[in-house]
JSON list of C-alpha atoms in Angstrom, two decimals:
[
{"chain": "A", "resi": 5, "resn": "ASP", "atom": "CA", "xyz": [0.21, -40.29, 9.73]},
{"chain": "A", "resi": 6, "resn": "VAL", "atom": "CA", "xyz": [0.45, -39.85, 13.46]},
{"chain": "A", "resi": 7, "resn": "LYS", "atom": "CA", "xyz": [-2.27, -37.69, 14.85]},
{"chain": "A", "resi": 8, "resn": "VAL", "atom": "CA", "xyz": [-2.02, -36.00, 18.20]},
{"chain": "A", "resi": 9, "resn": "THR", "atom": "CA", "xyz": [-5.06, -34.01, 19.23]},
{"chain": "A", "resi": 10, "resn": "GLN", "atom": "CA", "xyz": [-5.57, -31.64, 22.12]},
{"chain": "A", "resi": 11, "resn": "SER", "atom": "CA", "xyz": [-8.95, -30.87, 23.63]},
{"chain": "A", "resi": 12, "resn": "SER", "atom": "CA", "xyz": [-8.89, -27.11, 23.14]},
{"chain": "A", "resi": 13, "resn": "ARG", "atom": "CA", "xyz": [-6.95, -24.62, 21.03]},
{"chain": "A", "resi": 14, "resn": "TYR", "atom": "CA", "xyz": [-7.75, -21.71, 23.31]},
{"chain": "A", "resi": 15, "resn": "LEU", "atom": "CA", "xyz": [-8.78, -21.70, 26.96]},
{"chain": "A", "resi": 16, "resn": "VAL", "atom": "CA", "xyz": [-9.43, -18.90, 29.42]},
{"chain": "A", "resi": 17, "resn": "LYS", "atom": "CA", "xyz": [-9.61, -19.69, 33.13]},
{"chain": "A", "resi": 18, "resn": "ARG", "atom": "CA", "xyz": [-9.62, -17.77, 36.38]},
{"chain": "A", "resi": 19, "resn": "THR", "atom": "CA", "xyz": [-7.00, -17.90, 39.11]},
{"chain": "A", "resi": 20, "resn": "GLY", "atom": "CA", "xyz": [-7.65, -20.80, 41.47]},
{"chain": "A", "resi": 21, "resn": "GLU", "atom": "CA", "xyz": [-9.66, -22.88, 39.01]},
{"chain": "A", "resi": 22, "resn": "LYS", "atom": "CA", "xyz": [-8.79, -26.51, 38.34]},
{"chain": "A", "resi": 23, "resn": "VAL", "atom": "CA", "xyz": [-7.86, -26.96, 34.69]},
{"chain": "A", "resi": 24, "resn": "PHE", "atom": "CA", "xyz": [-7.76, -30.14, 32.64]},
{"chain": "A", "resi": 25, "resn": "LEU", "atom": "CA", "xyz": [-5.87, -30.33, 29.35]},
{"chain": "A", "resi": 26, "resn": "GLU", "atom": "CA", "xyz": [-6.47, -33.50, 27.37]},
{"chain": "A", "resi": 27, "resn": "CYS", "atom": "CA", "xyz": [-4.24, -35.09, 24.76]},
{"chain": "A", "resi": 28, "resn": "VAL", "atom": "CA", "xyz": [-5.02, -38.11, 22.59]},
{"chain": "A", "resi": 29, "resn": "GLN", "atom": "CA", "xyz": [-2.79, -39.94, 20.11]},
{"chain": "A", "resi": 30, "resn": "ASP", "atom": "CA", "xyz": [-3.98, -42.53, 17.63]},
{"chain": "A", "resi": 31, "resn": "MET", "atom": "CA", "xyz": [-0.80, -44.45, 16.81]},
{"chain": "A", "resi": 32, "resn": "ASP", "atom": "CA", "xyz": [-0.45, -46.74, 19.83]},
{"chain": "A", "resi": 33, "resn": "HIS", "atom": "CA", "xyz": [2.66, -44.85, 20.97]},
{"chain": "A", "resi": 34, "resn": "GLU", "atom": "CA", "xyz": [4.26, -45.81, 24.25]},
{"chain": "A", "resi": 35, "resn": "ASN", "atom": "CA", "xyz": [5.52, -42.39, 25.29]},
{"chain": "A", "resi": 36, "resn": "MET", "atom": "CA", "xyz": [3.69, -39.13, 25.81]},
{"chain": "A", "resi": 37, "resn": "PHE", "atom": "CA", "xyz": [4.91, -35.73, 26.91]},
{"chain": "A", "resi": 38, "resn": "TRP", "atom": "CA", "xyz": [3.62, -32.36, 28.10]},
{"chain": "A", "resi": 39, "resn": "TYR", "atom": "CA", "xyz": [5.62, -29.21, 27.37]},
{"chain": "A", "resi": 40, "resn": "ARG", "atom": "CA", "xyz": [4.94, -25.54, 27.80]},
{"chain": "A", "resi": 41, "resn": "GLN", "atom": "CA", "xyz": [6.28, -22.91, 25.43]},
{"chain": "A", "resi": 42, "resn": "ASP", "atom": "CA", "xyz": [6.96, -19.34, 26.43]},
{"chain": "A", "resi": 43, "resn": "PRO", "atom": "CA", "xyz": [8.64, -16.55, 24.44]},
{"chain": "A", "resi": 44, "resn": "GLY", "atom": "CA", "xyz": [12.40, -16.58, 24.90]},
{"chain": "A", "resi": 45, "resn": "LEU", "atom": "CA", "xyz": [12.33, -19.80, 26.94]},
{"chain": "A", "resi": 46, "resn": "GLY", "atom": "CA", "xyz": [11.75, -22.39, 24.25]},
{"chain": "A", "resi": 47, "resn": "LEU", "atom": "CA", "xyz": [9.90, -25.61, 25.11]},
{"chain": "A", "resi": 48, "resn": "ARG", "atom": "CA", "xyz": [10.17, -26.86, 28.67]},
{"chain": "A", "resi": 49, "resn": "LEU", "atom": "CA", "xyz": [9.20, -30.38, 29.70]},
{"chain": "A", "resi": 50, "resn": "ILE", "atom": "CA", "xyz": [6.58, -30.60, 32.45]},
{"chain": "A", "resi": 51, "resn": "TYR", "atom": "CA", "xyz": [5.81, -34.33, 32.71]},
{"chain": "A", "resi": 52, "resn": "PHE", "atom": "CA", "xyz": [6.14, -37.44, 30.60]},
{"chain": "A", "resi": 53, "resn": "SER", "atom": "CA", "xyz": [4.92, -41.00, 30.64]},
{"chain": "A", "resi": 54, "resn": "TYR", "atom": "CA", "xyz": [6.43, -44.19, 29.25]},
{"chain": "A", "resi": 55, "resn": "ASP", "atom": "CA", "xyz": [3.43, -46.38, 29.93]},
{"chain": "A", "resi": 56, "resn": "VAL", "atom": "CA", "xyz": [-0.09, -46.46, 31.28]},
{"chain": "A", "resi": 57, "resn": "LYS", "atom": "CA", "xyz": [-0.24, -45.45, 34.94]},
{"chain": "A", "resi": 58, "resn": "MET", "atom": "CA", "xyz": [3.37, -44.32, 34.80]},
{"chain": "A", "resi": 59, "resn": "LYS", "atom": "CA", "xyz": [4.57, -40.73, 35.03]},
{"chain": "A", "resi": 60, "resn": "GLU", "atom": "CA", "xyz": [7.88, -38.98, 35.40]},
{"chain": "A", "resi": 61, "resn": "LYS", "atom": "CA", "xyz": [8.65, -35.39, 36.29]},
{"chain": "A", "resi": 62, "resn": "GLY", "atom": "CA", "xyz": [10.25, -33.18, 33.72]},
{"chain": "A", "resi": 63, "resn": "ASP", "atom": "CA", "xyz": [12.10, -29.93, 34.33]},
{"chain": "A", "resi": 64, "resn": "ILE", "atom": "CA", "xyz": [9.17, -27.85, 35.64]},
{"chain": "A", "resi": 65, "resn": "PRO", "atom": "CA", "xyz": [6.55, -30.09, 37.30]},
{"chain": "A", "resi": 66, "resn": "GLU", "atom": "CA", "xyz": [5.61, -27.69, 40.11]},
{"chain": "A", "resi": 67, "resn": "GLY", "atom": "CA", "xyz": [1.94, -26.72, 40.01]},
{"chain": "A", "resi": 68, "resn": "TYR", "atom": "CA", "xyz": [1.04, -29.53, 37.61]},
{"chain": "A", "resi": 69, "resn": "SER", "atom": "CA", "xyz": [-0.01, -33.16, 37.77]},
{"chain": "A", "resi": 70, "resn": "VAL", "atom": "CA", "xyz": [-0.76, -35.71, 35.06]},
{"chain": "A", "resi": 71, "resn": "SER", "atom": "CA", "xyz": [-2.87, -38.77, 34.51]},
{"chain": "A", "resi": 72, "resn": "ARG", "atom": "CA", "xyz": [-2.50, -41.63, 32.06]},
{"chain": "A", "resi": 73, "resn": "GLU", "atom": "CA", "xyz": [-5.27, -44.16, 32.56]},
{"chain": "A", "resi": 74, "resn": "LYS", "atom": "CA", "xyz": [-5.29, -45.31, 28.93]},
{"chain": "A", "resi": 75, "resn": "LYS", "atom": "CA", "xyz": [-2.41, -45.67, 26.53]},
{"chain": "A", "resi": 76, "resn": "GLU", "atom": "CA", "xyz": [-3.76, -43.17, 24.03]},
{"chain": "A", "resi": 77, "resn": "ARG", "atom": "CA", "xyz": [-4.67, -40.42, 26.49]},
{"chain": "A", "resi": 78, "resn": "PHE", "atom": "CA", "xyz": [-2.45, -38.20, 28.63]},
{"chain": "A", "resi": 79, "resn": "SER", "atom": "CA", "xyz": [-3.99, -35.46, 30.72]},
{"chain": "A", "resi": 80, "resn": "LEU", "atom": "CA", "xyz": [-2.33, -32.44, 32.27]},
{"chain": "A", "resi": 81, "resn": "ILE", "atom": "CA", "xyz": [-3.96, -30.99, 35.37]},
{"chain": "A", "resi": 82, "resn": "LEU", "atom": "CA", "xyz": [-3.45, -27.60, 36.90]},
{"chain": "A", "resi": 83, "resn": "GLU", "atom": "CA", "xyz": [-4.78, -28.09, 40.43]},
{"chain": "A", "resi": 84, "resn": "SER", "atom": "CA", "xyz": [-5.14, -24.37, 41.14]},
{"chain": "A", "resi": 85, "resn": "ALA", "atom": "CA", "xyz": [-4.38, -22.24, 38.12]},
{"chain": "A", "resi": 86, "resn": "SER", "atom": "CA", "xyz": [-2.19, -19.18, 38.55]},
{"chain": "A", "resi": 87, "resn": "THR", "atom": "CA", "xyz": [-1.40, -16.30, 36.21]},
{"chain": "A", "resi": 88, "resn": "ASN", "atom": "CA", "xyz": [2.17, -17.53, 35.72]},
{"chain": "A", "resi": 89, "resn": "GLN", "atom": "CA", "xyz": [0.75, -20.66, 34.12]},
{"chain": "A", "resi": 90, "resn": "THR", "atom": "CA", "xyz": [-0.53, -18.61, 31.19]},
{"chain": "A", "resi": 91, "resn": "SER", "atom": "CA", "xyz": [1.28, -20.27, 28.30]},
{"chain": "A", "resi": 92, "resn": "MET", "atom": "CA", "xyz": [1.08, -22.44, 25.19]},
{"chain": "A", "resi": 93, "resn": "TYR", "atom": "CA", "xyz": [0.82, -26.09, 26.22]},
{"chain": "A", "resi": 94, "resn": "LEU", "atom": "CA", "xyz": [2.04, -28.74, 23.81]},
{"chain": "A", "resi": 95, "resn": "CYS", "atom": "CA", "xyz": [1.48, -32.46, 23.98]},
{"chain": "A", "resi": 96, "resn": "ALA", "atom": "CA", "xyz": [3.73, -34.90, 22.11]},
{"chain": "A", "resi": 97, "resn": "SER", "atom": "CA", "xyz": [3.85, -38.63, 21.56]},
{"chain": "A", "resi": 98, "resn": "GLN", "atom": "CA", "xyz": [6.70, -40.94, 20.64]},
{"chain": "A", "resi": 99, "resn": "LYS", "atom": "CA", "xyz": [6.67, -44.56, 19.50]},
{"chain": "A", "resi": 100, "resn": "ASP", "atom": "CA", "xyz": [9.00, -45.73, 22.26]},
{"chain": "A", "resi": 101, "resn": "ARG", "atom": "CA", "xyz": [12.27, -44.83, 23.92]},
{"chain": "A", "resi": 102, "resn": "GLY", "atom": "CA", "xyz": [15.28, -44.28, 21.79]},
{"chain": "A", "resi": 103, "resn": "TYR", "atom": "CA", "xyz": [15.88, -42.20, 18.71]},
{"chain": "A", "resi": 104, "resn": "ASN", "atom": "CA", "xyz": [12.34, -41.94, 17.46]},
{"chain": "A", "resi": 105, "resn": "GLU", "atom": "CA", "xyz": [10.95, -38.54, 16.71]},
{"chain": "A", "resi": 106, "resn": "GLN", "atom": "CA", "xyz": [8.25, -36.91, 18.81]},
{"chain": "A", "resi": 107, "resn": "PHE", "atom": "CA", "xyz": [5.02, -35.82, 17.19]},
{"chain": "A", "resi": 108, "resn": "PHE", "atom": "CA", "xyz": [3.31, -32.75, 18.56]},
{"chain": "A", "resi": 109, "resn": "GLY", "atom": "CA", "xyz": [-0.30, -31.71, 18.87]},
{"chain": "A", "resi": 110, "resn": "PRO", "atom": "CA", "xyz": [-1.57, -28.30, 17.76]},
{"chain": "A", "resi": 111, "resn": "GLY", "atom": "CA", "xyz": [-1.19, -26.78, 21.21]},
{"chain": "A", "resi": 112, "resn": "THR", "atom": "CA", "xyz": [-3.54, -25.20, 23.75]},
{"chain": "A", "resi": 113, "resn": "ARG", "atom": "CA", "xyz": [-3.10, -21.53, 24.47]},
{"chain": "A", "resi": 114, "resn": "LEU", "atom": "CA", "xyz": [-4.15, -21.13, 28.10]},
{"chain": "A", "resi": 115, "resn": "THR", "atom": "CA", "xyz": [-4.81, -17.73, 29.62]},
{"chain": "A", "resi": 116, "resn": "VAL", "atom": "CA", "xyz": [-5.27, -17.51, 33.38]},
{"chain": "A", "resi": 117, "resn": "LEU", "atom": "CA", "xyz": [-6.88, -14.27, 34.52]},
{"chain": "B", "resi": 10, "resn": "ASP", "atom": "CA", "xyz": [22.51, -33.24, 24.39]},
{"chain": "B", "resi": 11, "resn": "ALA", "atom": "CA", "xyz": [24.83, -31.13, 22.25]},
{"chain": "B", "resi": 12, "resn": "LYS", "atom": "CA", "xyz": [24.19, -27.43, 21.75]},
{"chain": "B", "resi": 13, "resn": "THR", "atom": "CA", "xyz": [23.23, -26.12, 18.31]},
{"chain": "B", "resi": 14, "resn": "THR", "atom": "CA", "xyz": [23.77, -22.74, 16.67]},
{"chain": "B", "resi": 15, "resn": "GLN", "atom": "CA", "xyz": [21.48, -21.41, 13.94]},
{"chain": "B", "resi": 16, "resn": "PRO", "atom": "CA", "xyz": [21.13, -18.03, 12.25]},
{"chain": "B", "resi": 17, "resn": "THR", "atom": "CA", "xyz": [18.33, -15.97, 13.74]},
{"chain": "B", "resi": 18, "resn": "SER", "atom": "CA", "xyz": [16.57, -15.30, 10.46]},
{"chain": "B", "resi": 19, "resn": "MET", "atom": "CA", "xyz": [16.75, -15.95, 6.72]},
{"chain": "B", "resi": 20, "resn": "ASP", "atom": "CA", "xyz": [14.83, -15.00, 3.61]},
{"chain": "B", "resi": 21, "resn": "CYS", "atom": "CA", "xyz": [14.23, -17.13, 0.55]},
{"chain": "B", "resi": 22, "resn": "ALA", "atom": "CA", "xyz": [12.53, -16.39, -2.76]},
{"chain": "B", "resi": 23, "resn": "GLU", "atom": "CA", "xyz": [9.47, -18.47, -3.52]},
{"chain": "B", "resi": 24, "resn": "GLY", "atom": "CA", "xyz": [10.32, -21.42, -5.74]},
{"chain": "B", "resi": 25, "resn": "ARG", "atom": "CA", "xyz": [13.99, -21.37, -4.86]},
{"chain": "B", "resi": 26, "resn": "ALA", "atom": "CA", "xyz": [15.77, -23.80, -2.57]},
{"chain": "B", "resi": 27, "resn": "ALA", "atom": "CA", "xyz": [15.99, -22.79, 1.08]},
{"chain": "B", "resi": 28, "resn": "ASN", "atom": "CA", "xyz": [19.21, -23.91, 2.75]},
{"chain": "B", "resi": 29, "resn": "LEU", "atom": "CA", "xyz": [19.13, -23.69, 6.53]},
{"chain": "B", "resi": 30, "resn": "PRO", "atom": "CA", "xyz": [22.46, -24.25, 8.30]},
{"chain": "B", "resi": 31, "resn": "CYS", "atom": "CA", "xyz": [23.09, -25.59, 11.77]},
{"chain": "B", "resi": 32, "resn": "ASN", "atom": "CA", "xyz": [26.31, -25.94, 13.73]},
{"chain": "B", "resi": 33, "resn": "HIS", "atom": "CA", "xyz": [26.67, -28.67, 16.34]},
{"chain": "B", "resi": 34, "resn": "SER", "atom": "CA", "xyz": [30.40, -28.94, 16.92]},
{"chain": "B", "resi": 35, "resn": "THR", "atom": "CA", "xyz": [30.07, -30.83, 20.23]},
{"chain": "B", "resi": 36, "resn": "ILE", "atom": "CA", "xyz": [27.86, -33.61, 18.87]},
{"chain": "B", "resi": 37, "resn": "SER", "atom": "CA", "xyz": [28.73, -37.06, 20.15]},
{"chain": "B", "resi": 38, "resn": "GLY", "atom": "CA", "xyz": [28.69, -40.36, 18.31]},
{"chain": "B", "resi": 39, "resn": "ASN", "atom": "CA", "xyz": [25.25, -41.54, 19.40]},
{"chain": "B", "resi": 40, "resn": "GLU", "atom": "CA", "xyz": [23.42, -38.25, 18.89]},
{"chain": "B", "resi": 41, "resn": "TYR", "atom": "CA", "xyz": [21.07, -37.70, 15.99]},
{"chain": "B", "resi": 42, "resn": "VAL", "atom": "CA", "xyz": [20.27, -34.41, 14.26]},
{"chain": "B", "resi": 43, "resn": "TYR", "atom": "CA", "xyz": [16.55, -33.59, 14.11]},
{"chain": "B", "resi": 44, "resn": "TRP", "atom": "CA", "xyz": [14.76, -30.79, 12.34]},
{"chain": "B", "resi": 45, "resn": "TYR", "atom": "CA", "xyz": [11.36, -29.44, 13.26]},
{"chain": "B", "resi": 46, "resn": "ARG", "atom": "CA", "xyz": [9.47, -26.36, 12.18]},
{"chain": "B", "resi": 47, "resn": "GLN", "atom": "CA", "xyz": [6.80, -24.34, 13.86]},
{"chain": "B", "resi": 48, "resn": "ILE", "atom": "CA", "xyz": [4.31, -22.19, 12.05]},
{"chain": "B", "resi": 49, "resn": "HIS", "atom": "CA", "xyz": [2.96, -19.37, 14.15]},
{"chain": "B", "resi": 50, "resn": "SER", "atom": "CA", "xyz": [0.65, -20.52, 16.97]},
{"chain": "B", "resi": 51, "resn": "GLN", "atom": "CA", "xyz": [0.83, -24.18, 15.96]},
{"chain": "B", "resi": 52, "resn": "GLY", "atom": "CA", "xyz": [2.62, -27.17, 17.41]},
{"chain": "B", "resi": 53, "resn": "PRO", "atom": "CA", "xyz": [6.09, -28.10, 16.11]},
{"chain": "B", "resi": 54, "resn": "GLN", "atom": "CA", "xyz": [6.06, -30.28, 13.01]},
{"chain": "B", "resi": 55, "resn": "TYR", "atom": "CA", "xyz": [8.65, -33.01, 12.56]},
{"chain": "B", "resi": 56, "resn": "ILE", "atom": "CA", "xyz": [10.59, -32.71, 9.29]},
{"chain": "B", "resi": 57, "resn": "ILE", "atom": "CA", "xyz": [13.51, -35.13, 9.21]},
{"chain": "B", "resi": 58, "resn": "HIS", "atom": "CA", "xyz": [16.33, -36.62, 11.24]},
{"chain": "B", "resi": 59, "resn": "GLY", "atom": "CA", "xyz": [19.61, -38.41, 10.63]},
{"chain": "B", "resi": 60, "resn": "LEU", "atom": "CA", "xyz": [22.79, -39.74, 12.21]},
{"chain": "B", "resi": 61, "resn": "LYS", "atom": "CA", "xyz": [25.56, -39.39, 9.64]},
{"chain": "B", "resi": 62, "resn": "ASN", "atom": "CA", "xyz": [24.21, -40.25, 6.22]},
{"chain": "B", "resi": 63, "resn": "ASN", "atom": "CA", "xyz": [22.31, -37.73, 4.16]},
{"chain": "B", "resi": 64, "resn": "GLU", "atom": "CA", "xyz": [18.56, -38.20, 4.36]},
{"chain": "B", "resi": 65, "resn": "THR", "atom": "CA", "xyz": [15.69, -37.21, 2.10]},
{"chain": "B", "resi": 66, "resn": "ASN", "atom": "CA", "xyz": [11.94, -37.42, 2.47]},
{"chain": "B", "resi": 67, "resn": "GLU", "atom": "CA", "xyz": [8.94, -35.79, 0.86]},
{"chain": "B", "resi": 68, "resn": "MET", "atom": "CA", "xyz": [9.45, -32.58, 2.79]},
{"chain": "B", "resi": 69, "resn": "ALA", "atom": "CA", "xyz": [13.19, -31.94, 2.77]},
{"chain": "B", "resi": 70, "resn": "SER", "atom": "CA", "xyz": [16.76, -33.17, 2.54]},
{"chain": "B", "resi": 71, "resn": "LEU", "atom": "CA", "xyz": [19.24, -33.28, 5.39]},
{"chain": "B", "resi": 72, "resn": "ILE", "atom": "CA", "xyz": [22.93, -32.97, 4.60]},
{"chain": "B", "resi": 73, "resn": "ILE", "atom": "CA", "xyz": [25.33, -33.81, 7.45]},
{"chain": "B", "resi": 74, "resn": "THR", "atom": "CA", "xyz": [29.02, -33.06, 7.06]},
{"chain": "B", "resi": 75, "resn": "GLU", "atom": "CA", "xyz": [31.47, -35.92, 7.31]},
{"chain": "B", "resi": 76, "resn": "ASP", "atom": "CA", "xyz": [32.76, -34.76, 10.69]},
{"chain": "B", "resi": 77, "resn": "ARG", "atom": "CA", "xyz": [29.12, -34.32, 11.81]},
{"chain": "B", "resi": 78, "resn": "LYS", "atom": "CA", "xyz": [29.84, -30.89, 13.24]},
{"chain": "B", "resi": 79, "resn": "SER", "atom": "CA", "xyz": [27.30, -29.16, 11.05]},
{"chain": "B", "resi": 80, "resn": "SER", "atom": "CA", "xyz": [24.28, -29.89, 8.90]},
{"chain": "B", "resi": 81, "resn": "THR", "atom": "CA", "xyz": [22.00, -28.21, 6.39]},
{"chain": "B", "resi": 82, "resn": "LEU", "atom": "CA", "xyz": [18.28, -28.62, 5.91]},
{"chain": "B", "resi": 83, "resn": "ILE", "atom": "CA", "xyz": [17.24, -28.10, 2.31]},
{"chain": "B", "resi": 84, "resn": "LEU", "atom": "CA", "xyz": [13.70, -27.27, 1.23]},
{"chain": "B", "resi": 85, "resn": "PRO", "atom": "CA", "xyz": [14.05, -27.80, -2.52]},
{"chain": "B", "resi": 86, "resn": "HIS", "atom": "CA", "xyz": [11.29, -25.49, -3.76]},
{"chain": "B", "resi": 87, "resn": "ALA", "atom": "CA", "xyz": [10.20, -23.12, -1.03]},
{"chain": "B", "resi": 88, "resn": "THR", "atom": "CA", "xyz": [6.58, -21.95, -0.94]},
{"chain": "B", "resi": 89, "resn": "LEU", "atom": "CA", "xyz": [4.90, -19.27, 1.13]},
{"chain": "B", "resi": 90, "resn": "ARG", "atom": "CA", "xyz": [3.58, -22.01, 3.42]},
{"chain": "B", "resi": 91, "resn": "ASP", "atom": "CA", "xyz": [7.15, -22.86, 4.37]},
{"chain": "B", "resi": 92, "resn": "THR", "atom": "CA", "xyz": [7.44, -19.58, 6.27]},
{"chain": "B", "resi": 93, "resn": "ALA", "atom": "CA", "xyz": [8.07, -20.75, 9.84]},
{"chain": "B", "resi": 94, "resn": "VAL", "atom": "CA", "xyz": [10.65, -21.05, 12.59]},
{"chain": "B", "resi": 95, "resn": "TYR", "atom": "CA", "xyz": [12.98, -23.99, 11.93]},
{"chain": "B", "resi": 96, "resn": "TYR", "atom": "CA", "xyz": [14.64, -25.79, 14.81]},
{"chain": "B", "resi": 97, "resn": "CYS", "atom": "CA", "xyz": [17.76, -27.91, 14.62]},
{"chain": "B", "resi": 98, "resn": "ILE", "atom": "CA", "xyz": [18.03, -30.28, 17.59]},
{"chain": "B", "resi": 99, "resn": "VAL", "atom": "CA", "xyz": [20.74, -32.70, 18.54]},
{"chain": "B", "resi": 100, "resn": "ARG", "atom": "CA", "xyz": [19.59, -35.49, 20.78]},
{"chain": "B", "resi": 101, "resn": "GLY", "atom": "CA", "xyz": [20.65, -38.84, 22.09]},
{"chain": "B", "resi": 102, "resn": "THR", "atom": "CA", "xyz": [18.19, -41.07, 23.91]},
{"chain": "B", "resi": 103, "resn": "GLY", "atom": "CA", "xyz": [17.20, -38.47, 26.47]},
{"chain": "B", "resi": 104, "resn": "ASN", "atom": "CA", "xyz": [13.62, -37.78, 27.40]},
{"chain": "B", "resi": 105, "resn": "GLN", "atom": "CA", "xyz": [12.96, -34.54, 25.68]},
{"chain": "B", "resi": 106, "resn": "PHE", "atom": "CA", "xyz": [13.72, -32.42, 22.68]},
{"chain": "B", "resi": 107, "resn": "TYR", "atom": "CA", "xyz": [15.42, -29.13, 23.55]},
{"chain": "B", "resi": 108, "resn": "PHE", "atom": "CA", "xyz": [14.14, -26.46, 21.21]},
{"chain": "B", "resi": 109, "resn": "GLY", "atom": "CA", "xyz": [16.35, -23.37, 21.06]},
{"chain": "B", "resi": 110, "resn": "THR", "atom": "CA", "xyz": [15.42, -20.16, 19.30]},
{"chain": "B", "resi": 111, "resn": "GLY", "atom": "CA", "xyz": [15.68, -21.58, 15.79]},
{"chain": "B", "resi": 112, "resn": "THR", "atom": "CA", "xyz": [15.83, -19.80, 12.43]},
{"chain": "B", "resi": 113, "resn": "SER", "atom": "CA", "xyz": [12.89, -17.70, 11.32]},
{"chain": "B", "resi": 114, "resn": "LEU", "atom": "CA", "xyz": [12.53, -18.39, 7.60]},
{"chain": "B", "resi": 115, "resn": "THR", "atom": "CA", "xyz": [10.52, -15.97, 5.50]},
{"chain": "B", "resi": 116, "resn": "VAL", "atom": "CA", "xyz": [9.63, -17.02, 1.97]},
{"chain": "B", "resi": 117, "resn": "ILE", "atom": "CA", "xyz": [9.20, -13.98, -0.20]},
{"chain": "B", "resi": 118, "resn": "PRO", "atom": "CA", "xyz": [6.81, -13.94, -3.18]}
]
């Protein structure tokens, strides 16, 4: 089975802090994604990556950056956390482009005070 | 990606089959139907997907109508652990999965 793990289930940070969210997948998948989920808004795509060192903006990239130095690891960075970035963050991986399903991690619930 | 319509909520008795409907009348020929579920405070879990033939796996069955404008996810013997929000998603080869509001399924003892 595909396993996608995220570094923390719950995280509390202060406004202005730099925040790192880590995601690791163990199935040699090409593609990885970062979403955030907020009540009433569904899942919104922040960034995605089709290969090591590659990144593409999703629908809401502002305030975020990403890093993919190794195939199995995709990091989401909040350069200066703000209260409106309080959310559930979900990482997903996908074998490659096309019709393959995405597999999600357990999520990180981030609270920015 | 085509829009989907699902009932907001449903109940099902434990041990009975849960049939979750989804309408996707604007689906195009190269778009698949995917089903995910999300248990409270967890990441979405992939269940099944299909193009036009019915599909079955260890979790569920997916029935797609011949005109592909609607589908039904069937959980053959619902348990309390199947209580979750179920999402029907229609997707081509785009980058992301668009999760709507889904159907909140409650399995009743």
